[in-house]
Amino acid sequence: MPTTAPSSPILYSFPSSTELCDALANFIIKAQKESIEKKGRFSVAISGGSLPTQLNALINKPGVRWDKWQVFYADERVVPLDHADSNHKLCTDELFSKVPILKDNIHTIDFSLADDLEELSDAYEKELIREFAQKDSARFPVFDLILLGTGPDGHTASLFPGHPLLTEEDRWVAYIEDSPKPPPRRITFTYPVINHASRVAFVVSGAAKADTLQTVLDKPEEGLPASRVRPTHPGQVYWFVDDPAVSKVSFPRTPFKL
Ligand SMILES: O=C(O)[C@H](O)[C@@H](O)[C@H](O)[C@H](O)COP(=O)(O)O
């Protein structure tokens, strides 16, 4: 697939988190429709943190083809799947338990491999290969949508500032044992996977993220992990933010329309 120059991020800002989440749900449904028309499925990767709750506007929306969703986790904590820290538990409690998604299409880590993070991350990578390699015959998986957040330090997924994982170019799934954000043991997609996605949508809300967003969007040269998300195959990065989070950002806003 040809490599193209990264397109400029598209920044949508909303007065409230409610309006942000409703627009995000409509954006996801449109991406889903396009993906199903093109490939008969909708491949999505979801992060943890506040994102799963921000997806709850999907629950009562018409037009969601849950039977066509293939869900992976852009990062996951290496804890039991029913543990309070598990992104899968969070997504299940906030969303998947409330919609008719097929449980077999939600791809979780194999916690039985937790004693060996190399083996556990390899196993999750093989799950990606099973889902993508045969269908897309690309060297890297091409997700229809990857949903990300960013922390106060500008991390995204479990890619943290200054961490060697930022330079991983071959593995699709890597592990970290010293995450600055607890819990310390996690697996994460790497940039080769994230930057091959057709669409990446960051979802960021709250005034506490204002300084971070200013650096990530106005000073990408500082190289915070969230700034390094630049799909080029080709792909597009979208930012769904609320006004408090974007209050210090000079990067131009785009009026939201589908
Ligand atoms: O598993 C995780 O911890 C998340 O994937 C993490 O990368 C999250 O997206 C950011 O820390 C933002 O989290 P908040 O939106 O809750 O601040």
Coordinates of N, CA, C and O in Angstrom, one line a residue, residues 98-249:
K98 N -24.4 -4.0 27.2 CA -25.7 -3.3 26.9 C -26.1 -3.4 25.4 O -27.1 -2.7 25.0
V99 N -25.3 -4.1 24.6 CA -25.6 -4.1 23.2 C -25.4 -5.5 22.7 O -24.7 -6.3 23.3
P100 N -26.0 -5.9 21.5 CA -25.9 -7.3 21.0 C -24.7 -7.5 20.2 O -24.7 -8.1 19.1
I101 N -23.5 -7.2 20.7 CA -22.3 -7.5 20.1 C -22.0 -9.0 20.3 O -22.4 -9.6 21.3
L102 N -21.3 -9.6 19.3 CA -21.0 -11.1 19.4 C -19.7 -11.2 20.3 O -18.7 -10.7 20.0
K103 N -19.8 -11.9 21.4 CA -18.7 -12.0 22.3 C -17.5 -12.6 21.7 O -16.3 -12.2 22.0
D104 N -17.7 -13.5 20.7 CA -16.5 -14.1 20.0 C -15.7 -13.0 19.2 O -14.6 -13.2 18.8
N105 N -16.4 -11.9 18.9 CA -15.7 -10.9 18.1 C -15.1 -9.8 18.9 O -14.6 -8.8 18.4
I106 N -15.0 -10.0 20.2 CA -14.3 -9.1 21.1 C -13.0 -9.9 21.5 O -13.1 -10.9 22.2
H107 N -11.9 -9.4 21.0 CA -10.6 -10.1 21.2 C -9.9 -9.7 22.4 O -9.4 -8.5 22.4
T108 N -9.8 -10.5 23.4 CA -9.2 -10.2 24.7 C -7.8 -10.8 24.8 O -7.4 -11.7 24.0
I109 N -7.0 -10.3 25.7 CA -5.7 -11.0 26.0 C -6.0 -12.3 26.6 O -7.1 -12.6 27.2
D110 N -5.0 -13.2 26.6 CA -5.0 -14.5 27.2 C -4.3 -14.4 28.6 O -3.1 -14.6 28.6
F111 N -5.1 -14.1 29.6 CA -4.5 -13.9 30.9 C -3.7 -15.1 31.5 O -2.9 -15.0 32.3
S112 N -4.0 -16.3 30.9 CA -3.3 -17.5 31.4 C -1.8 -17.4 31.1 O -1.0 -18.1 31.7
L113 N -1.5 -16.5 30.2 CA -0.1 -16.3 29.8 C 0.6 -15.1 30.6 O 1.7 -14.7 30.3
A114 N -0.1 -14.6 31.6 CA 0.4 -13.4 32.3 C 1.8 -13.5 32.9 O 2.5 -12.5 33.1
D115 N 2.2 -14.7 33.2 CA 3.6 -14.9 33.8 C 4.7 -14.6 32.8 O 5.8 -14.4 33.1
D116 N 4.3 -14.6 31.5 CA 5.3 -14.4 30.4 C 4.8 -13.3 29.5 O 4.1 -13.7 28.5
L117 N 5.2 -12.1 29.7 CA 4.6 -11.0 28.9 C 5.0 -11.1 27.4 O 4.2 -10.7 26.5
E118 N 6.2 -11.7 27.1 CA 6.6 -11.9 25.7 C 5.6 -12.8 25.1 O 5.1 -12.5 24.0
E119 N 5.2 -13.9 25.8 CA 4.3 -14.9 25.2 C 2.9 -14.3 25.1 O 2.2 -14.5 24.1
L120 N 2.5 -13.6 26.1 CA 1.2 -13.0 26.1 C 1.0 -12.0 24.9 O 0.0 -12.0 24.2
S121 N 2.0 -11.1 24.8 CA 1.9 -10.1 23.7 C 2.0 -10.8 22.3 O 1.3 -10.4 21.4
D122 N 2.8 -11.9 22.2 CA 2.9 -12.6 21.0 C 1.6 -13.2 20.6 O 1.1 -13.2 19.5
A123 N 0.9 -13.8 21.7 CA -0.4 -14.4 21.4 C -1.4 -13.4 20.9 O -2.2 -13.7 20.0
Y124 N -1.4 -12.2 21.5 CA -2.3 -11.2 21.0 C -2.0 -10.8 19.6 O -2.9 -10.5 18.8
E125 N -0.7 -10.7 19.3 CA -0.3 -10.4 17.9 C -0.8 -11.4 17.0 O -1.3 -11.1 15.9
K126 N -0.7 -12.7 17.4 CA -1.2 -13.8 16.5 C -2.7 -13.6 16.3 O -3.3 -13.9 15.2
E127 N -3.4 -13.1 17.3 CA -4.9 -12.9 17.2 C -5.1 -11.9 16.1 O -6.0 -12.0 15.3
L128 N -4.3 -10.9 16.1 CA -4.4 -9.8 15.0 C -4.1 -10.4 13.7 O -4.8 -10.2 12.7
I129 N -3.1 -11.2 13.6 CA -2.7 -11.9 12.3 C -3.9 -12.7 11.8 O -4.3 -12.6 10.6
R130 N -4.5 -13.4 12.7 CA -5.7 -14.3 12.3 C -6.8 -13.4 11.7 O -7.4 -13.7 10.7
E131 N -7.0 -12.3 12.3 CA -8.1 -11.4 11.9 C -7.7 -10.6 10.6 O -8.6 -10.4 9.8
F132 N -6.5 -10.2 10.5 CA -6.1 -9.3 9.4 C -5.3 -9.9 8.2 O -5.6 -9.6 7.1
A133 N -4.4 -10.7 8.5 CA -3.4 -11.1 7.5 C -4.1 -11.7 6.3 O -4.0 -11.2 5.2
Q134 N -5.0 -12.7 6.6 CA -5.6 -13.4 5.4 C -6.5 -12.4 4.6 O -6.6 -12.3 3.4
K135 N -7.2 -11.5 5.4 CA -8.2 -10.7 4.8 C -7.6 -9.5 4.1 O -8.0 -9.1 3.0
D136 N -6.6 -8.8 4.7 CA -6.1 -7.6 4.1 C -4.8 -7.8 3.4 O -4.3 -6.9 2.7
S137 N -4.2 -9.0 3.6 CA -2.9 -9.3 3.0 C -1.9 -8.1 3.0 O -1.3 -7.8 2.0
A138 N -2.0 -7.3 4.1 CA -1.0 -6.2 4.2 C 0.0 -6.6 5.2 O -0.2 -7.5 6.0
R139 N 1.2 -5.9 5.2 CA 2.2 -6.3 6.1 C 1.8 -5.9 7.5 O 2.3 -6.5 8.5
F140 N 0.9 -4.9 7.6 CA 0.4 -4.5 9.0 C -1.1 -4.5 8.9 O -1.7 -4.3 7.8
P141 N -1.7 -4.7 10.0 CA -3.2 -4.7 10.0 C -3.7 -3.3 9.7 O -3.1 -2.3 10.1
V142 N -4.8 -3.2 9.0 CA -5.4 -1.9 8.7 C -6.7 -1.8 9.4 O -7.7 -2.2 8.9
F143 N -6.7 -1.2 10.6 CA -7.9 -1.1 11.3 C -8.8 0.0 10.7 O -8.3 1.0 10.2
D144 N -10.1 -0.2 10.7 CA -11.0 0.8 10.2 C -11.0 2.0 11.1 O -11.2 3.2 10.7
L145 N -10.9 1.7 12.4 CA -10.9 2.8 13.4 C -10.1 2.4 14.6 O -10.3 1.3 15.1
I146 N -9.3 3.3 15.1 CA -8.6 3.1 16.4 C -9.0 4.3 17.3 O -8.9 5.4 16.9
L147 N -9.5 4.0 18.4 CA -10.0 5.0 19.4 C -9.0 5.2 20.5 O -8.7 4.2 21.2
L148 N -8.5 6.4 20.7 CA -7.4 6.6 21.6 C -7.8 7.7 22.6 O -8.6 8.6 22.3
G149 N -7.1 7.7 23.7 CA -7.1 8.9 24.6 C -5.7 9.4 24.7 O -4.8 8.9 24.1
T150 N -5.5 10.4 25.5 CA -4.1 10.8 25.8 C -4.1 11.2 27.3 O -5.0 11.9 27.8
G151 N -3.0 10.9 28.0 CA -2.8 11.2 29.4 C -2.2 12.6 29.6 O -1.8 13.2 28.6
P152 N -2.1 13.1 30.8 CA -1.5 14.4 31.1 C -0.1 14.5 30.6 O 0.4 15.6 30.2
D153 N 0.6 13.4 30.4 CA 2.0 13.4 29.9 C 2.1 13.2 28.4 O 3.1 13.1 27.8
G154 N 0.9 13.2 27.8 CA 0.9 13.0 26.3 C 1.0 11.6 25.8 O 1.1 11.3 24.6
H155 N 0.9 10.6 26.8 CA 0.9 9.2 26.3 C -0.3 8.9 25.6 O -1.4 9.6 25.8
T156 N -0.3 7.8 24.9 CA -1.5 7.3 24.2 C -1.4 5.8 24.1 O -0.2 5.2 24.1
A157 N -2.5 5.1 24.2 CA -2.4 3.6 24.4 C -1.5 3.4 25.6 O -1.7 4.1 26.6
S158 N -0.6 2.5 25.5 CA 0.4 2.4 26.6 C 1.8 2.7 26.1 O 2.8 2.1 26.4
L159 N 1.8 3.8 25.2 CA 3.1 4.3 24.7 C 3.4 5.6 25.5 O 2.7 6.6 25.3
F160 N 4.4 5.6 26.3 CA 4.7 6.7 27.2 C 6.0 7.5 26.8 O 6.8 6.9 26.1
P161 N 6.0 8.7 27.2 CA 7.2 9.6 26.8 C 8.5 8.9 27.2 O 8.6 8.4 28.3
G162 N 9.4 8.9 26.2 CA 10.8 8.5 26.5 C 10.9 7.0 26.6 O 12.0 6.5 26.9
H163 N 9.9 6.2 26.4 CA 10.0 4.8 26.5 C 10.5 4.2 25.2 O 10.1 4.6 24.1
P164 N 11.3 3.1 25.3 CA 11.9 2.5 24.1 C 10.8 2.0 23.1 O 11.0 1.9 21.9
L165 N 9.6 1.7 23.6 CA 8.5 1.2 22.8 C 8.1 2.3 21.7 O 7.6 1.9 20.7
L166 N 8.5 3.5 21.9 CA 8.2 4.5 20.9 C 8.9 4.3 19.6 O 8.5 4.8 18.6
T167 N 10.0 3.5 19.7 CA 10.8 3.3 18.4 C 10.6 1.9 17.9 O 11.3 1.5 17.0
E168 N 9.6 1.1 18.5 CA 9.4 -0.2 17.9 C 8.8 -0.1 16.5 O 7.8 0.5 16.3
E169 N 9.5 -0.8 15.6 CA 9.0 -0.7 14.2 C 8.5 -2.0 13.6 O 8.0 -2.0 12.5
D170 N 8.7 -3.1 14.3 CA 8.3 -4.3 13.7 C 7.1 -5.0 14.4 O 6.2 -5.4 13.8
R171 N 7.2 -5.1 15.7 CA 6.1 -5.8 16.4 C 4.8 -5.0 16.3 O 4.8 -3.8 16.3
W172 N 3.7 -5.7 16.2 CA 2.4 -5.1 16.2 C 1.9 -4.9 17.6 O 1.2 -3.9 17.9
V173 N 2.3 -5.8 18.5 CA 1.9 -5.7 19.9 C 3.1 -5.9 20.8 O 3.9 -6.8 20.6
A174 N 3.3 -5.0 21.7 CA 4.5 -5.0 22.6 C 4.0 -5.0 24.0 O 2.8 -4.7 24.3
Y175 N 4.9 -5.2 25.0 CA 4.5 -5.2 26.4 C 5.4 -4.2 27.1 O 6.5 -3.8 26.7
I176 N 4.9 -3.7 28.2 CA 5.6 -2.8 29.1 C 5.4 -3.3 30.5 O 4.3 -3.8 30.9
E177 N 6.5 -3.3 31.3 CA 6.4 -3.7 32.7 C 6.5 -2.6 33.7 O 6.4 -2.8 34.9
D178 N 6.8 -1.4 33.2 CA 7.0 -0.3 34.1 C 6.2 0.9 33.7 O 6.7 2.1 33.6
S179 N 4.9 0.7 33.4 CA 4.0 1.8 33.0 C 4.0 2.8 34.1 O 3.7 2.5 35.2
P180 N 4.2 4.1 33.7 CA 4.1 5.2 34.7 C 2.7 5.3 35.2 O 2.4 5.8 36.3
K181 N 1.7 4.9 34.4 CA 0.3 4.9 34.8 C 0.0 3.5 35.2 O 0.1 2.6 34.5
P182 N -0.4 3.4 36.5 CA -0.7 2.0 37.0 C -1.9 1.4 36.3 O -2.8 2.1 35.8
P183 N -2.0 0.1 36.2 CA -1.0 -0.9 36.7 C 0.2 -0.9 35.7 O 0.1 -0.6 34.5
P184 N 1.4 -1.4 36.3 CA 2.6 -1.3 35.5 C 2.7 -2.3 34.3 O 3.4 -2.0 33.3
R185 N 2.0 -3.5 34.4 CA 2.2 -4.5 33.4 C 1.0 -4.3 32.3 O -0.1 -4.5 32.7
R186 N 1.4 -4.1 31.1 CA 0.4 -3.9 30.0 C 0.9 -4.4 28.7 O 2.1 -4.6 28.5
I187 N 0.0 -4.6 27.8 CA 0.4 -4.7 26.4 C -0.2 -3.5 25.6 O -1.1 -2.9 26.1
T188 N 0.4 -3.2 24.5 CA 0.0 -2.1 23.7 C 0.2 -2.3 22.2 O 1.2 -3.0 21.8
F189 N -0.6 -1.7 21.4 CA -0.3 -1.6 20.0 C 0.9 -0.7 19.9 O 1.1 0.2 20.7
T190 N 1.6 -0.9 18.8 CA 2.8 0.0 18.5 C 2.4 0.9 17.4 O 1.4 0.8 16.7
Y191 N 3.3 1.9 17.1 CA 3.0 2.8 16.0 C 2.8 2.2 14.7 O 1.9 2.6 13.9
P192 N 3.5 1.1 14.3 CA 3.2 0.5 13.0 C 1.8 0.2 12.8 O 1.2 0.3 11.8
V193 N 1.1 -0.3 13.9 CA -0.3 -0.7 13.8 C -1.1 0.6 13.8 O -2.0 0.8 12.9
I194 N -0.9 1.4 14.8 CA -1.7 2.7 14.9 C -1.6 3.5 13.7 O -2.6 4.0 13.1
N195 N -0.4 3.6 13.1 CA -0.2 4.5 11.9 C -0.6 3.9 10.6 O -0.3 4.4 9.5
H196 N -1.1 2.6 10.7 CA -1.6 2.0 9.5 C -3.2 2.1 9.4 O -3.8 1.6 8.5
A197 N -3.8 2.6 10.5 CA -5.2 2.6 10.6 C -5.8 3.6 9.5 O -5.2 4.6 9.2
S198 N -7.0 3.2 9.1 CA -7.7 4.2 8.1 C -8.1 5.4 8.9 O -8.1 6.5 8.3
R199 N -8.5 5.2 10.1 CA -9.0 6.4 10.9 C -8.5 6.2 12.3 O -8.6 5.1 12.9
V200 N -8.0 7.3 12.9 CA -7.6 7.3 14.4 C -8.4 8.4 15.0 O -8.4 9.5 14.4
A201 N -9.2 8.2 16.0 CA -9.9 9.2 16.7 C -9.5 9.3 18.1 O -9.6 8.4 18.9
F202 N -8.9 10.5 18.5 CA -8.6 10.8 19.9 C -9.9 11.4 20.5 O -10.5 12.2 19.9
V203 N -10.1 11.0 21.7 CA -11.3 11.6 22.5 C -10.7 12.1 23.8 O -10.2 11.4 24.6
V204 N -10.8 13.5 23.9 CA -10.2 14.1 25.1 C -11.1 15.2 25.6 O -11.6 16.0 24.9
S205 N -11.4 15.1 26.9 CA -12.3 16.1 27.5 C -11.8 16.6 28.9 O -11.0 15.9 29.5
G206 N -12.1 17.8 29.2 CA -11.8 18.3 30.6 C -10.6 19.3 30.5 O -9.7 19.1 29.8
A207 N -10.7 20.3 31.4 CA -9.7 21.4 31.4 C -8.4 20.8 31.9 O -7.3 21.4 31.5
A208 N -8.3 19.7 32.6 CA -7.1 19.1 33.0 C -6.2 18.7 31.9 O -4.9 18.6 32.0
K209 N -6.7 18.6 30.7 CA -5.9 18.2 29.5 C -5.5 19.3 28.7 O -4.9 19.2 27.6
A210 N -5.9 20.6 29.1 CA -5.6 21.7 28.2 C -4.1 21.9 27.9 O -3.8 22.2 26.7
D211 N -3.3 21.8 28.9 CA -1.8 22.0 28.6 C -1.3 20.9 27.7 O -0.5 21.1 26.8
T212 N -1.7 19.7 28.0 CA -1.3 18.5 27.2 C -1.7 18.7 25.7 O -0.9 18.6 24.8
L213 N -3.0 19.1 25.5 CA -3.4 19.2 24.1 C -2.7 20.4 23.4 O -2.4 20.3 22.2
Q214 N -2.4 21.4 24.2 CA -1.7 22.5 23.5 C -0.3 22.0 23.0 O 0.1 22.3 21.9
T215 N 0.4 21.2 23.8 CA 1.7 20.7 23.3 C 1.5 19.7 22.2 O 2.2 19.8 21.2
V216 N 0.6 18.8 22.4 CA 0.4 17.7 21.4 C 0.0 18.3 20.0 O 0.5 17.9 19.0
L217 N -0.9 19.3 20.0 CA -1.4 19.8 18.7 C -0.6 21.0 18.2 O -0.4 21.1 17.0
D218 N -0.2 21.9 19.1 CA 0.5 23.1 18.6 C 2.0 22.9 18.6 O 2.7 23.7 17.9
K219 N 2.6 21.9 19.3 CA 4.0 21.7 19.3 C 4.3 20.3 19.0 O 5.0 19.6 19.8
P220 N 3.9 19.7 17.9 CA 4.2 18.3 17.6 C 5.7 18.0 17.5 O 6.1 16.8 17.8
E221 N 6.5 19.0 17.3 CA 7.9 18.8 17.2 C 8.5 18.4 18.6 O 9.6 17.8 18.7
E222 N 7.7 18.6 19.6 CA 8.2 18.1 21.0 C 8.1 16.6 21.1 O 8.6 16.0 22.0
G223 N 7.3 16.0 20.1 CA 7.4 14.5 20.0 C 6.7 13.7 21.1 O 7.0 12.6 21.4
L224 N 5.6 14.3 21.7 CA 4.9 13.5 22.7 C 4.3 12.3 22.0 O 3.9 12.4 20.8
P225 N 4.1 11.2 22.7 CA 3.6 10.0 22.0 C 2.3 10.3 21.2 O 2.1 9.8 20.1
A226 N 1.4 11.1 21.7 CA 0.1 11.3 21.0 C 0.4 12.1 19.7 O -0.3 11.9 18.7
S227 N 1.4 12.9 19.7 CA 1.8 13.7 18.5 C 2.4 12.8 17.4 O 2.4 13.1 16.2
R228 N 2.8 11.6 17.8 CA 3.5 10.7 16.8 C 2.5 9.8 16.1 O 2.8 9.0 15.3
V229 N 1.2 10.0 16.4 CA 0.1 9.3 15.7 C -0.1 10.0 14.4 O -0.7 11.1 14.4
R230 N 0.4 9.5 13.3 CA 0.3 10.2 12.0 C 0.2 9.1 10.9 O 1.1 8.7 10.2
P231 N -1.1 8.6 10.8 CA -1.3 7.5 9.8 C -0.8 8.0 8.4 O -1.1 9.1 8.0
T232 N -0.2 7.1 7.6 CA 0.3 7.5 6.3 C 0.1 6.4 5.3 O 0.9 6.2 4.4
H233 N -1.0 5.7 5.3 CA -1.1 4.6 4.4 C -2.4 4.5 3.6 O -2.8 3.4 3.2
P234 N -3.2 5.4 3.3 CA -3.3 6.7 3.9 C -4.3 6.6 5.1 O -5.0 5.6 5.2
G235 N -4.2 7.5 6.0 CA -5.1 7.4 7.1 C -5.4 8.9 7.6 O -4.7 9.8 7.2
Q236 N -6.4 9.0 8.5 CA -6.7 10.4 9.0 C -6.9 10.3 10.5 O -7.5 9.4 11.0
V237 N -6.3 11.3 11.1 CA -6.4 11.5 12.6 C -7.5 12.5 12.9 O -7.5 13.6 12.3
Y238 N -8.4 12.2 13.8 CA -9.4 13.1 14.2 C -9.3 13.3 15.7 O -8.9 12.4 16.4
W239 N -9.6 14.5 16.1 CA -9.6 14.9 17.6 C -11.0 15.3 17.9 O -11.5 16.3 17.4
F240 N -11.6 14.5 18.8 CA -12.9 14.9 19.4 C -12.7 15.4 20.8 O -12.3 14.7 21.7
V241 N -12.8 16.7 21.0 CA -12.5 17.3 22.2 C -13.6 18.2 22.7 O -14.4 18.7 21.9
D242 N -13.6 18.5 24.0 CA -14.6 19.5 24.5 C -13.8 20.9 24.6 O -12.6 20.9 24.7
D243 N -14.6 22.0 24.7 CA -14.0 23.3 24.8 C -13.0 23.5 25.9 O -12.0 24.1 25.7
P244 N -13.3 23.0 27.1 CA -12.3 23.1 28.2 C -11.0 22.5 27.9 O -9.9 23.0 28.2
A245 N -11.0 21.4 27.2 CA -9.7 20.6 26.9 C -8.9 21.4 25.9 O -7.7 21.3 25.9
V246 N -9.6 22.1 25.0 CA -9.0 22.7 23.8 C -8.7 24.2 24.0 O -8.3 24.9 23.1
S247 N -9.0 24.7 25.2 CA -9.0 26.1 25.5 C -7.7 26.8 25.2 O -7.6 28.0 24.9
K248 N -6.6 26.1 25.3 CA -5.2 26.7 25.1 C -4.6 26.4 23.7 O -3.5 26.7 23.4
V249 N -5.4 25.7 22.9 CA -4.9 25.2 21.6 C -5.2 26.2 20.5 O -6.3 26.7 20.4

